[in-house]
Amino acid sequence: MASELPMEEIVRRGARTNFEGLRESSFVPLFLTLWGRQASDDHVRQQLKRHYESVTDHLVGVYADFFESQGWDPRPPFTIRDFAVTLTALVEGLTVRWAVDPDAVPLEMRSVQSSMRVERQDDLDAGPWDLFGIVVLALIPSMTVPRIKRDSELWADHEDVRGLVRRLRETWESMVGLSPPAEAPDHTAPESADHCGAEPRRT
Protein backbone atom coordinates (compact mmCIF):
# COMPACT_ATOMS: atom_id res chain seq x y z
CA MET A 1 0.00 0.00 0.00
CA ALA A 2 2.50 2.56 -1.19
CA SER A 3 1.61 6.18 -0.64
CA GLU A 4 3.42 9.48 -0.99
CA LEU A 5 1.33 10.94 1.79
CA PRO A 6 2.97 11.36 5.20
CA MET A 7 1.83 8.85 7.78
CA GLU A 8 0.04 11.50 9.84
CA GLU A 9 -1.99 12.61 6.81
CA ILE A 10 -2.97 9.02 5.99
CA VAL A 11 -4.21 8.62 9.56
CA ARG A 12 -6.07 11.93 9.52
CA ARG A 13 -7.85 11.22 6.26
CA GLY A 14 -8.66 7.60 7.04
CA ALA A 15 -9.95 8.34 10.54
CA ARG A 16 -11.99 11.30 9.36
CA THR A 17 -13.62 9.27 6.59
CA ASN A 18 -14.42 6.49 9.06
CA PHE A 19 -15.89 8.86 11.63
CA GLU A 20 -17.93 10.77 9.07
CA GLY A 21 -19.31 7.54 7.67
CA LEU A 22 -20.51 6.34 11.07
CA ARG A 23 -22.05 9.69 11.98
CA GLU A 24 -24.12 9.53 8.79
CA SER A 25 -24.93 5.82 9.02
CA SER A 26 -28.47 4.65 9.73
CA PHE A 27 -27.09 1.37 11.05
CA VAL A 28 -25.66 2.79 14.29
CA PRO A 29 -29.10 3.43 15.87
CA LEU A 30 -30.17 -0.04 14.72
CA PHE A 31 -27.12 -1.67 16.31
CA LEU A 32 -27.77 0.20 19.56
CA THR A 33 -31.36 -1.02 19.58
CA LEU A 34 -30.20 -4.57 18.97
CA TRP A 35 -27.50 -4.22 21.62
CA GLY A 36 -30.24 -3.37 24.10
CA ARG A 37 -31.89 -6.70 23.31
CA GLN A 38 -28.83 -8.91 23.15
CA ALA A 39 -28.67 -9.54 26.90
CA SER A 40 -31.94 -11.48 26.77
CA ASP A 41 -31.90 -12.70 23.16
CA ASP A 42 -29.17 -15.12 22.15
CA HIS A 43 -30.12 -14.90 18.48
CA VAL A 44 -29.62 -11.13 18.45
CA ARG A 45 -26.33 -11.50 20.33
CA GLN A 46 -25.02 -14.00 17.78
CA GLN A 47 -26.08 -11.74 14.90
CA LEU A 48 -24.21 -8.81 16.42
CA LYS A 49 -21.19 -11.01 17.06
CA ARG A 50 -21.10 -12.10 13.41
CA HIS A 51 -21.43 -8.49 12.30
CA TYR A 52 -18.49 -7.35 14.42
CA GLU A 53 -16.39 -10.34 13.39
CA SER A 54 -17.00 -9.47 9.73
CA VAL A 55 -16.06 -5.82 10.30
CA THR A 56 -12.94 -6.83 12.22
CA ASP A 57 -11.85 -9.34 9.58
CA HIS A 58 -12.05 -6.63 6.93
CA LEU A 59 -10.19 -4.07 9.05
CA VAL A 60 -7.42 -6.52 9.94
CA GLY A 61 -6.55 -6.70 6.25
CA VAL A 62 -6.69 -2.92 5.87
CA TYR A 63 -4.53 -2.27 8.93
CA ALA A 64 -2.09 -5.06 8.04
CA ASP A 65 -1.47 -3.32 4.71
CA PHE A 66 -1.08 0.02 6.48
CA PHE A 67 1.35 -1.39 9.05
CA GLU A 68 3.35 -3.03 6.27
CA SER A 69 3.55 0.23 4.31
CA GLN A 70 4.92 2.02 7.37
CA GLY A 71 7.30 -0.74 8.46
CA TRP A 72 5.49 -1.41 11.74
CA ASP A 73 4.70 -4.50 13.74
CA PRO A 74 2.18 -4.76 16.58
CA ARG A 75 3.77 -3.91 19.92
CA PRO A 76 3.38 -6.76 22.44
CA PRO A 77 0.96 -7.75 23.76
CA PHE A 78 -1.19 -6.25 20.99
CA THR A 79 -2.12 -7.80 17.66
CA ILE A 80 -3.46 -6.14 14.52
CA ARG A 81 -6.83 -7.61 15.48
CA ASP A 82 -6.63 -5.85 18.85
CA PHE A 83 -5.95 -2.60 16.99
CA ALA A 84 -9.00 -3.15 14.76
CA VAL A 85 -11.28 -4.00 17.69
CA THR A 86 -10.08 -0.98 19.68
CA LEU A 87 -10.58 1.51 16.86
CA THR A 88 -14.02 0.10 16.06
CA ALA A 89 -15.12 0.47 19.67
CA LEU A 90 -13.59 3.96 19.90
CA VAL A 91 -15.27 5.34 16.79
CA GLU A 92 -18.64 3.81 17.67
CA GLY A 93 -18.49 5.21 21.19
CA LEU A 94 -17.56 8.68 19.96
CA THR A 95 -20.35 8.52 17.38
CA VAL A 96 -22.91 7.75 20.08
CA ARG A 97 -21.63 10.56 22.29
CA TRP A 98 -21.48 13.03 19.38
CA ALA A 99 -25.13 12.33 18.52
CA VAL A 100 -26.35 13.51 21.92
CA ASP A 101 -23.54 15.86 22.93
CA PRO A 102 -21.66 17.14 19.85
CA ASP A 103 -19.76 19.79 21.82
CA ALA A 104 -18.01 17.00 23.74
CA VAL A 105 -16.63 15.41 20.56
CA PRO A 106 -14.94 18.17 18.54
CA LEU A 107 -14.77 17.67 14.80
CA GLU A 108 -11.98 20.22 14.56
CA MET A 109 -9.23 20.23 17.15
CA ARG A 110 -8.03 23.79 16.64
CA SER A 111 -5.21 23.55 19.17
CA VAL A 112 -3.41 20.89 17.13
CA GLN A 113 -3.76 22.49 13.72
CA SER A 114 -0.60 24.61 13.77
CA SER A 115 1.59 21.78 15.07
CA MET A 116 0.20 19.12 12.72
CA ARG A 117 0.55 20.99 9.41
CA VAL A 118 2.09 18.95 6.63
CA GLU A 119 5.00 20.85 5.14
CA ARG A 120 4.25 19.95 1.53
CA GLN A 121 1.57 22.15 0.05
CA ASP A 122 0.92 20.52 -3.34
CA ASP A 123 -1.71 17.78 -3.19
CA LEU A 124 -2.15 17.80 0.58
CA ASP A 125 -4.99 19.64 2.21
CA ALA A 126 -3.66 19.05 5.75
CA GLY A 127 -7.19 19.67 6.96
CA PRO A 128 -8.68 19.60 10.42
CA TRP A 129 -8.17 16.85 12.96
CA ASP A 130 -11.22 15.53 14.77
CA LEU A 131 -11.07 13.90 18.20
CA PHE A 132 -11.17 10.38 16.79
CA GLY A 133 -8.29 10.98 14.39
CA ILE A 134 -5.97 12.58 16.92
CA VAL A 135 -6.62 9.78 19.44
CA VAL A 136 -5.83 7.18 16.78
CA LEU A 137 -2.57 8.99 16.06
CA ALA A 138 -1.76 9.00 19.79
CA LEU A 139 -2.48 5.26 20.07
CA ILE A 140 -0.19 4.20 17.26
CA PRO A 141 3.16 4.48 19.15
CA SER A 142 1.70 2.46 22.02
CA MET A 143 0.23 -0.29 19.85
CA THR A 144 2.98 -0.58 17.21
CA VAL A 145 6.74 -0.77 17.04
CA PRO A 146 8.93 0.13 14.03
CA ARG A 147 10.90 -2.69 12.48
CA ILE A 148 13.89 -0.38 12.13
CA LYS A 149 14.72 0.85 15.59
CA ARG A 150 14.54 4.61 15.92
CA ASP A 151 17.26 6.66 17.61
CA SER A 152 15.07 7.31 20.62
CA GLU A 153 15.09 4.66 23.30
CA LEU A 154 11.38 5.31 23.66
CA TRP A 155 10.96 3.20 20.52
CA ALA A 156 12.86 0.22 21.91
CA ASP A 157 11.55 -2.82 20.12
CA HIS A 158 12.18 -5.30 22.90
CA GLU A 159 9.63 -3.97 25.36
CA ASP A 160 5.88 -4.25 25.49
CA VAL A 161 3.49 -1.35 25.93
CA ARG A 162 3.92 -1.30 29.71
CA GLY A 163 7.62 -0.63 29.31
CA LEU A 164 6.92 2.10 26.78
CA VAL A 165 4.45 3.85 29.06
CA ARG A 166 6.88 3.59 31.96
CA ARG A 167 9.67 5.14 29.86
CA LEU A 168 7.42 7.96 28.69
CA ARG A 169 6.38 8.72 32.25
CA GLU A 170 9.95 8.67 33.55
CA THR A 171 11.08 10.93 30.71
CA TRP A 172 8.27 13.37 31.37
CA GLU A 173 8.99 13.41 35.09
CA SER A 174 12.67 14.10 34.49
CA MET A 175 11.85 16.93 32.06
CA VAL A 176 9.52 18.71 34.46
CA GLY A 177 11.57 17.93 37.55
CA LEU A 178 9.11 15.66 39.28
CA SER A 179 9.94 12.73 41.48
CA PRO A 180 8.05 9.46 41.20
CA PRO A 181 5.09 9.40 43.59
CA ALA A 182 5.65 7.97 47.04
CA GLU A 183 4.71 4.35 47.48
CA ALA A 184 1.05 3.83 48.18
CA PRO A 185 0.20 2.93 51.76
CA ASP A 186 -0.09 -0.75 52.54
CA HIS A 187 -3.82 -1.35 52.72
CA THR A 188 -3.27 -4.98 53.64
CA ALA A 189 -2.11 -4.07 57.14
CA PRO A 190 -4.64 -4.47 59.96
CA GLU A 191 -6.77 -1.39 60.38
CA SER A 192 -6.86 0.54 63.60
CA ALA A 193 -9.87 0.50 65.86
CA ASP A 194 -10.91 3.88 64.47
CA HIS A 195 -11.48 2.30 61.05
CA CYS A 196 -13.19 -0.96 61.93
CA GLY A 197 -16.74 0.20 61.63
CA ALA A 198 -16.80 2.17 64.85
CA GLU A 199 -18.72 5.43 64.94
CA PRO A 200 -16.44 8.29 63.85
CA ARG A 201 -15.30 10.54 66.66
CA ARG A 202 -17.04 13.85 66.84
CA THR A 203 -15.36 17.03 67.99
Coordinates of N, CA and C in Angstrom, one line a residue:
M1 N 0.8 -1.2 0.0 CA 0.0 0.0 0.0 C 0.9 1.2 0.0
A2 N 1.6 1.4 -1.1 CA 2.5 2.6 -1.2 C 1.7 3.9 -1.3
S3 N 2.3 4.9 -0.6 CA 1.6 6.2 -0.6 C 2.7 7.2 -0.4
E4 N 2.5 8.4 -1.2 CA 3.4 9.5 -1.0 C 3.0 10.4 0.1
L5 N 1.8 10.1 0.7 CA 1.3 10.9 1.8 C 2.1 10.6 3.1
P6 N 2.4 11.6 3.9 CA 3.0 11.4 5.2 C 2.0 10.5 6.0
M7 N 2.6 9.7 7.0 CA 1.8 8.9 7.8 C 0.7 9.6 8.5
E8 N 1.0 10.8 9.1 CA 0.0 11.5 9.8 C -1.2 11.9 9.0
E9 N -0.9 12.2 7.7 CA -2.0 12.6 6.8 C -2.8 11.4 6.4
I10 N -2.2 10.2 6.3 CA -3.0 9.0 6.0 C -3.9 8.7 7.2
V11 N -3.4 8.9 8.4 CA -4.2 8.6 9.6 C -5.3 9.6 9.6
R12 N -5.0 10.9 9.4 CA -6.1 11.9 9.5 C -7.2 11.7 8.5
R13 N -6.8 11.4 7.3 CA -7.9 11.2 6.3 C -8.7 10.0 6.5
G14 N -8.0 8.9 6.8 CA -8.7 7.6 7.0 C -9.6 7.7 8.2
A15 N -9.1 8.2 9.3 CA -9.9 8.3 10.5 C -11.1 9.3 10.3
R16 N -10.9 10.4 9.6 CA -12.0 11.3 9.4 C -13.1 10.7 8.5
T17 N -12.7 9.9 7.5 CA -13.6 9.3 6.6 C -14.4 8.2 7.4
N18 N -13.8 7.5 8.2 CA -14.4 6.5 9.1 C -15.4 7.1 10.0
F19 N -15.0 8.2 10.7 CA -15.9 8.9 11.6 C -17.1 9.5 10.9
E20 N -16.8 10.2 9.8 CA -17.9 10.8 9.1 C -18.9 9.7 8.6
G21 N -18.4 8.6 8.1 CA -19.3 7.5 7.7 C -20.2 7.0 8.8
L22 N -19.7 6.8 10.0 CA -20.5 6.3 11.1 C -21.5 7.4 11.5
R23 N -21.1 8.6 11.5 CA -22.0 9.7 12.0 C -23.2 9.8 11.0
E24 N -23.0 9.5 9.8 CA -24.1 9.5 8.8 C -24.8 8.2 8.6
S25 N -24.4 7.2 9.2 CA -24.9 5.8 9.0 C -26.2 5.6 9.8
S26 N -27.2 5.0 9.1 CA -28.5 4.6 9.7 C -28.4 3.4 10.5
F27 N -27.2 2.7 10.4 CA -27.1 1.4 11.1 C -26.7 1.5 12.5
V28 N -26.1 2.6 12.9 CA -25.7 2.8 14.3 C -26.9 2.8 15.2
P29 N -27.9 3.5 15.0 CA -29.1 3.4 15.9 C -29.7 2.0 15.9
L30 N -29.7 1.3 14.8 CA -30.2 0.0 14.7 C -29.3 -1.0 15.6
F31 N -28.0 -0.8 15.5 CA -27.1 -1.7 16.3 C -27.3 -1.4 17.8
L32 N -27.5 -0.1 18.2 CA -27.8 0.2 19.6 C -29.1 -0.4 20.1
T33 N -30.1 -0.4 19.2 CA -31.4 -1.0 19.6 C -31.2 -2.5 19.8
L34 N -30.5 -3.1 18.9 CA -30.2 -4.6 19.0 C -29.3 -4.9 20.2
W35 N -28.4 -4.0 20.5 CA -27.5 -4.2 21.6 C -28.3 -4.2 22.9
G36 N -29.4 -3.4 22.9 CA -30.2 -3.4 24.1 C -31.0 -4.7 24.3
R37 N -31.2 -5.4 23.2 CA -31.9 -6.7 23.3 C -31.0 -7.9 23.5
Q38 N -29.7 -7.7 23.2 CA -28.8 -8.9 23.2 C -28.7 -9.6 24.5
A39 N -28.8 -8.9 25.6 CA -28.7 -9.5 26.9 C -29.7 -10.6 27.1
S40 N -30.9 -10.5 26.5 CA -31.9 -11.5 26.8 C -32.3 -12.3 25.5
D41 N -31.6 -12.0 24.4 CA -31.9 -12.7 23.2 C -30.6 -13.2 22.5
D42 N -30.4 -14.5 22.6 CA -29.2 -15.1 22.2 C -29.0 -15.0 20.6
H43 N -30.2 -15.0 19.9 CA -30.1 -14.9 18.5 C -29.6 -13.5 18.1
V44 N -30.1 -12.5 18.7 CA -29.6 -11.1 18.5 C -28.1 -11.0 18.8
R45 N -27.7 -11.6 19.9 CA -26.3 -11.5 20.3 C -25.4 -12.2 19.3
Q46 N -25.8 -13.3 18.8 CA -25.0 -14.0 17.8 C -25.0 -13.2 16.5
Q47 N -26.1 -12.6 16.1 CA -26.1 -11.7 14.9 C -25.1 -10.6 15.0
L48 N -25.1 -9.9 16.2 CA -24.2 -8.8 16.4 C -22.8 -9.3 16.4
K49 N -22.5 -10.5 17.0 CA -21.2 -11.0 17.1 C -20.7 -11.3 15.6
R50 N -21.5 -11.8 14.8 CA -21.1 -12.1 13.4 C -20.8 -10.8 12.7
H51 N -21.6 -9.8 12.9 CA -21.4 -8.5 12.3 C -20.1 -7.9 12.7
Y52 N -19.8 -7.9 14.0 CA -18.5 -7.4 14.4 C -17.3 -8.2 13.9
E53 N -17.5 -9.5 13.9 CA -16.4 -10.3 13.4 C -16.1 -10.0 11.9
S54 N -17.2 -9.8 11.1 CA -17.0 -9.5 9.7 C -16.3 -8.1 9.6
V55 N -16.7 -7.1 10.4 CA -16.1 -5.8 10.3 C -14.6 -5.9 10.7
T56 N -14.3 -6.7 11.8 CA -12.9 -6.8 12.2 C -12.1 -7.5 11.2
D57 N -12.6 -8.6 10.6 CA -11.8 -9.3 9.6 C -11.4 -8.4 8.4
H58 N -12.4 -7.6 8.0 CA -12.0 -6.6 6.9 C -11.0 -5.6 7.4
L59 N -11.1 -5.1 8.6 CA -10.2 -4.1 9.0 C -8.8 -4.6 9.3
V60 N -8.7 -5.9 9.7 CA -7.4 -6.5 9.9 C -6.6 -6.5 8.7
G61 N -7.3 -6.8 7.5 CA -6.6 -6.7 6.2 C -6.1 -5.3 5.9
V62 N -7.0 -4.3 6.2 CA -6.7 -2.9 5.9 C -5.5 -2.5 6.7
Y63 N -5.6 -2.7 8.0 CA -4.5 -2.3 8.9 C -3.2 -3.0 8.7
A64 N -3.3 -4.3 8.3 CA -2.1 -5.1 8.0 C -1.4 -4.4 6.9
D65 N -2.1 -4.0 5.8 CA -1.5 -3.3 4.7 C -0.9 -2.0 5.2
F66 N -1.6 -1.3 6.0 CA -1.1 0.0 6.5 C 0.2 -0.2 7.3
F67 N 0.2 -1.1 8.2 CA 1.3 -1.4 9.0 C 2.5 -1.8 8.2
E68 N 2.3 -2.6 7.2 CA 3.4 -3.0 6.3 C 3.9 -1.8 5.5
S69 N 3.1 -0.9 5.1 CA 3.5 0.2 4.3 C 4.4 1.2 5.2
Q70 N 4.2 1.1 6.5 CA 4.9 2.0 7.4 C 6.1 1.3 8.0
G71 N 6.2 0.0 7.8 CA 7.3 -0.7 8.5 C 7.1 -0.9 9.9
W72 N 5.8 -1.2 10.3 CA 5.5 -1.4 11.7 C 5.1 -2.9 12.0
D73 N 5.3 -3.3 13.2 CA 4.7 -4.5 13.7 C 3.9 -4.2 15.0
P74 N 2.9 -5.0 15.3 CA 2.2 -4.8 16.6 C 3.1 -4.8 17.8
R75 N 3.0 -3.9 18.7 CA 3.8 -3.9 19.9 C 3.1 -4.9 20.9
P76 N 3.9 -5.8 21.5 CA 3.4 -6.8 22.4 C 2.7 -6.0 23.6
P77 N 1.6 -6.5 24.1 CA 1.0 -7.8 23.8 C -0.1 -7.6 22.7
F78 N -0.1 -6.5 21.9 CA -1.2 -6.3 21.0 C -1.0 -7.0 19.7
T79 N -2.1 -7.2 19.0 CA -2.1 -7.8 17.7 C -2.8 -6.8 16.7
I80 N -2.7 -7.0 15.4 CA -3.5 -6.1 14.5 C -5.0 -6.3 14.8
R81 N -5.4 -7.4 15.2 CA -6.8 -7.6 15.5 C -7.2 -6.8 16.7
D82 N -6.4 -6.7 17.7 CA -6.6 -5.8 18.9 C -6.8 -4.4 18.4
F83 N -5.9 -4.0 17.5 CA -5.9 -2.6 17.0 C -7.3 -2.3 16.3
A84 N -7.7 -3.3 15.5 CA -9.0 -3.1 14.8 C -10.2 -3.1 15.7
V85 N -10.2 -4.0 16.7 CA -11.3 -4.0 17.7 C -11.3 -2.7 18.5
T86 N -10.2 -2.2 18.9 CA -10.1 -1.0 19.7 C -10.6 0.2 18.9
L87 N -10.2 0.4 17.7 CA -10.6 1.5 16.9 C -12.1 1.4 16.5
T88 N -12.6 0.2 16.3 CA -14.0 0.1 16.1 C -14.8 0.6 17.3
A89 N -14.4 0.1 18.4 CA -15.1 0.5 19.7 C -15.0 2.0 19.9
L90 N -13.8 2.5 19.7 CA -13.6 4.0 19.9 C -14.5 4.8 19.0
V91 N -14.5 4.5 17.7 CA -15.3 5.3 16.8 C -16.8 5.2 17.0
E92 N -17.2 4.0 17.4 CA -18.6 3.8 17.7 C -19.0 4.6 18.9
G93 N -18.2 4.5 20.0 CA -18.5 5.2 21.2 C -18.5 6.7 21.0
L94 N -17.6 7.2 20.2 CA -17.6 8.7 20.0 C -18.7 9.1 19.1
T95 N -19.2 8.2 18.2 CA -20.3 8.5 17.4 C -21.6 8.6 18.2
V96 N -21.7 7.7 19.2 CA -22.9 7.7 20.1 C -22.9 9.0 20.9
R97 N -21.7 9.4 21.5 CA -21.6 10.6 22.3 C -21.9 11.8 21.5
W98 N -21.3 11.9 20.2 CA -21.5 13.0 19.4 C -23.0 13.3 19.1
A99 N -23.7 12.2 18.9 CA -25.1 12.3 18.5 C -25.9 13.1 19.6
V100 N -25.6 12.9 20.8 CA -26.4 13.5 21.9 C -25.6 14.7 22.5
D101 N -24.3 14.8 22.3 CA -23.5 15.9 22.9 C -22.4 16.3 22.0
P102 N -22.7 16.9 20.8 CA -21.7 17.1 19.9 C -20.5 18.0 20.4
D103 N -20.8 18.9 21.3 CA -19.8 19.8 21.8 C -18.7 19.0 22.5
A104 N -19.0 17.8 23.0 CA -18.0 17.0 23.7 C -17.1 16.2 22.8
V105 N -17.4 16.2 21.5 CA -16.6 15.4 20.6 C -16.3 16.3 19.4
P106 N -15.3 17.2 19.6 CA -14.9 18.2 18.5 C -14.6 17.5 17.2
L107 N -15.1 18.1 16.2 CA -14.8 17.7 14.8 C -13.6 18.5 14.2
E108 N -13.1 19.4 15.0 CA -12.0 20.2 14.6 C -11.2 20.6 15.8
M109 N -10.1 20.0 16.0 CA -9.2 20.2 17.2 C -8.3 21.4 16.8
R110 N -8.8 22.6 17.1 CA -8.0 23.8 16.6 C -6.6 23.9 17.3
S111 N -6.5 23.4 18.5 CA -5.2 23.6 19.2 C -4.1 22.7 18.5
V112 N -4.5 21.7 17.7 CA -3.4 20.9 17.1 C -3.1 21.3 15.7
Q113 N -3.9 22.2 15.1 CA -3.8 22.5 13.7 C -2.4 23.0 13.4
S114 N -1.9 24.0 14.1 CA -0.6 24.6 13.8 C 0.6 23.6 13.9
S115 N 0.5 22.7 14.9 CA 1.6 21.8 15.1 C 1.5 20.6 14.2
M116 N 0.4 20.3 13.5 CA 0.2 19.1 12.7 C 0.2 19.4 11.2
R117 N 0.6 20.6 10.8 CA 0.5 21.0 9.4 C 1.6 20.2 8.6
V118 N 1.2 19.7 7.5 CA 2.1 19.0 6.6 C 2.9 20.0 5.8
E119 N 4.2 19.8 5.8 CA 5.0 20.9 5.1 C 4.7 21.0 3.6
R120 N 4.5 19.9 3.0 CA 4.3 20.0 1.5 C 2.9 20.6 1.3
Q121 N 2.8 21.4 0.3 CA 1.6 22.2 0.1 C 1.0 21.9 -1.3
D122 N 1.4 20.8 -2.0 CA 0.9 20.5 -3.3 C -0.4 19.8 -3.3
D123 N -0.4 18.5 -3.1 CA -1.7 17.8 -3.2 C -2.3 17.5 -1.8
L124 N -1.7 18.1 -0.8 CA -2.1 17.8 0.6 C -3.0 18.9 1.1
D125 N -4.2 18.6 1.6 CA -5.0 19.6 2.2 C -4.7 19.9 3.7
A126 N -4.0 18.9 4.3 CA -3.7 19.1 5.8 C -4.8 19.7 6.5
G127 N -6.0 19.1 6.4 CA -7.2 19.7 7.0 C -7.3 19.4 8.4
P128 N -8.5 19.7 9.0 CA -8.7 19.6 10.4 C -8.6 18.2 11.0
W129 N -8.2 18.1 12.2 CA -8.2 16.9 13.0 C -9.4 16.8 13.9
D130 N -10.1 15.7 13.8 CA -11.2 15.5 14.8 C -10.7 14.7 16.0
L131 N -11.5 14.6 17.0 CA -11.1 13.9 18.2 C -10.7 12.5 17.9
F132 N -11.5 11.8 17.1 CA -11.2 10.4 16.8 C -9.8 10.3 16.1
G133 N -9.5 11.1 15.1 CA -8.3 11.0 14.4 C -7.1 11.2 15.3
I134 N -7.1 12.2 16.1 CA -6.0 12.6 16.9 C -5.7 11.5 18.0
V135 N -6.8 10.9 18.5 CA -6.6 9.8 19.4 C -6.0 8.6 18.8
V136 N -6.4 8.3 17.5 CA -5.8 7.2 16.8 C -4.3 7.4 16.6
L137 N -4.0 8.7 16.2 CA -2.6 9.0 16.1 C -1.8 8.8 17.4
A138 N -2.4 9.1 18.5 CA -1.8 9.0 19.8 C -1.6 7.5 20.2
L139 N -2.5 6.7 19.7 CA -2.5 5.3 20.1 C -1.4 4.5 19.3
I140 N -1.1 5.0 18.1 CA -0.2 4.2 17.3 C 1.2 3.9 17.9
P141 N 1.9 4.8 18.5 CA 3.2 4.5 19.2 C 3.0 3.5 20.3
S142 N 1.9 3.4 20.9 CA 1.7 2.5 22.0 C 1.3 1.1 21.5
M143 N 0.7 1.0 20.3 CA 0.2 -0.3 19.9 C 1.1 -0.9 18.7
T144 N 2.1 -0.1 18.3 CA 3.0 -0.6 17.2 C 4.4 -0.3 17.6
V145 N 5.3 -1.0 16.9 CA 6.7 -0.8 17.0 C 7.4 -0.8 15.7
P146 N 8.3 0.1 15.4 CA 8.9 0.1 14.0 C 9.9 -1.0 13.9
R147 N 10.0 -1.6 12.7 CA 10.9 -2.7 12.5 C 12.3 -2.2 12.5
I148 N 12.6 -1.0 12.0 CA 13.9 -0.4 12.1 C 13.9 0.5 13.4
K149 N 14.7 0.1 14.3 CA 14.7 0.8 15.6 C 15.1 2.3 15.4
R150 N 14.3 3.2 16.0 CA 14.5 4.6 15.9 C 15.7 5.0 16.9
D151 N 16.2 6.2 16.7 CA 17.3 6.7 17.6 C 16.8 6.7 19.1
S152 N 15.6 7.1 19.3 CA 15.1 7.3 20.6 C 14.9 6.0 21.3
E153 N 15.3 5.9 22.5 CA 15.1 4.7 23.3 C 13.6 4.4 23.6
L154 N 12.8 5.5 23.4 CA 11.4 5.3 23.7 C 10.8 4.3 22.7
W155 N 11.5 4.1 21.5 CA 11.0 3.2 20.5 C 11.6 1.8 20.7
A156 N 12.2 1.5 21.8 CA 12.9 0.2 21.9 C 11.9 -0.9 21.5
D157 N 12.4 -1.8 20.7 CA 11.5 -2.8 20.1 C 11.5 -4.1 21.0
H158 N 12.2 -4.1 22.1 CA 12.2 -5.3 22.9 C 11.2 -5.2 24.0
E159 N 10.5 -4.1 24.2 CA 9.6 -4.0 25.4 C 8.2 -3.9 24.9
D160 N 7.3 -4.3 25.8 CA 5.9 -4.3 25.5 C 5.4 -2.9 25.9
V161 N 4.1 -2.7 25.7 CA 3.5 -1.4 25.9 C 3.7 -0.8 27.4
R162 N 3.7 -1.8 28.3 CA 3.9 -1.3 29.7 C 5.3 -0.6 29.9
G163 N 6.3 -1.2 29.2 CA 7.6 -0.6 29.3 C 7.7 0.7 28.6
L164 N 7.0 0.8 27.5 CA 6.9 2.1 26.8 C 6.3 3.2 27.6
V165 N 5.1 2.9 28.2 CA 4.4 3.9 29.1 C 5.3 4.2 30.3
R166 N 6.0 3.3 30.8 CA 6.9 3.6 32.0 C 8.0 4.5 31.5
R167 N 8.6 4.3 30.4 CA 9.7 5.1 29.9 C 9.2 6.6 29.6
L168 N 8.0 6.6 29.0 CA 7.4 8.0 28.7 C 7.2 8.7 30.0
R169 N 6.7 8.0 31.0 CA 6.4 8.7 32.2 C 7.7 9.2 32.9
E170 N 8.7 8.3 32.9 CA 9.9 8.7 33.6 C 10.6 9.8 32.8
T171 N 10.5 9.8 31.5 CA 11.1 10.9 30.7 C 10.4 12.2 31.0
W172 N 9.0 12.2 31.1 CA 8.3 13.4 31.4 C 8.6 13.9 32.8
E173 N 8.7 13.0 33.7 CA 9.0 13.4 35.1 C 10.4 14.1 35.2
S174 N 11.3 13.5 34.4 CA 12.7 14.1 34.5 C 12.7 15.5 33.8
M175 N 11.9 15.6 32.8 CA 11.8 16.9 32.1 C 11.2 18.0 32.9
V176 N 10.2 17.7 33.7 CA 9.5 18.7 34.5 C 10.0 18.7 35.9
G177 N 11.0 17.9 36.2 CA 11.6 17.9 37.5 C 10.7 17.3 38.6
L178 N 9.9 16.3 38.3 CA 9.1 15.7 39.3 C 9.8 14.4 39.7
S179 N 9.5 14.0 41.0 CA 9.9 12.7 41.5 C 8.8 11.7 41.4
P180 N 9.1 10.4 41.2 CA 8.0 9.5 41.2 C 7.2 9.6 42.5
P181 N 5.9 9.3 42.4 CA 5.1 9.4 43.6 C 5.5 8.4 44.7
A182 N 5.3 8.8 45.9 CA 5.6 8.0 47.0 C 4.9 6.7 46.9
E183 N 5.4 5.6 47.5 CA 4.7 4.4 47.5 C 3.4 4.5 48.2
A184 N 2.4 3.8 47.6 CA 1.1 3.8 48.2 C 1.1 3.1 49.5
P185 N 0.2 3.6 50.5 CA 0.2 2.9 51.8 C -0.2 1.5 51.6
D186 N 0.2 0.7 52.5 CA -0.1 -0.7 52.5 C -1.5 -0.9 53.1
H187 N -2.4 -1.2 52.2 CA -3.8 -1.4 52.7 C -4.1 -2.8 53.2
T188 N -3.1 -3.6 53.1 CA -3.3 -5.0 53.6 C -3.0 -5.1 55.1
A189 N -2.4 -4.0 55.7 CA -2.1 -4.1 57.1 C -3.4 -4.0 57.9
P190 N -3.4 -4.6 59.1 CA -4.6 -4.5 60.0 C -5.0 -3.0 60.2
E191 N -6.3 -2.7 60.2 CA -6.8 -1.4 60.4 C -6.9 -1.1 61.9
S192 N -6.7 0.2 62.2 CA -6.9 0.5 63.6 C -8.3 0.5 64.0
A193 N -8.5 0.6 65.3 CA -9.9 0.5 65.9 C -10.8 1.6 65.3
D194 N -10.1 2.8 65.0 CA -10.9 3.9 64.5 C -11.5 3.6 63.1
H195 N -11.0 2.6 62.4 CA -11.5 2.3 61.0 C -12.1 0.9 60.9
C196 N -12.6 0.4 62.0 CA -13.2 -1.0 61.9 C -14.7 -0.9 62.1
G197 N -15.3 0.1 61.6 CA -16.7 0.2 61.6 C -17.3 1.0 62.8
A198 N -16.4 1.4 63.7 CA -16.8 2.2 64.8 C -17.3 3.5 64.4
E199 N -18.2 4.1 65.2 CA -18.7 5.4 64.9 C -17.6 6.5 64.9
P200 N -17.5 7.3 63.9 CA -16.4 8.3 63.9 C -16.5 9.2 65.0
R201 N -15.3 9.6 65.5 CA -15.3 10.5 66.7 C -15.8 11.9 66.3
R202 N -16.5 12.5 67.1 CA -17.0 13.9 66.8 C -16.3 14.9 67.7
T203 N -16.0 16.0 67.2 CA -15.4 17.0 68.0 C -16.3 18.2 68.2

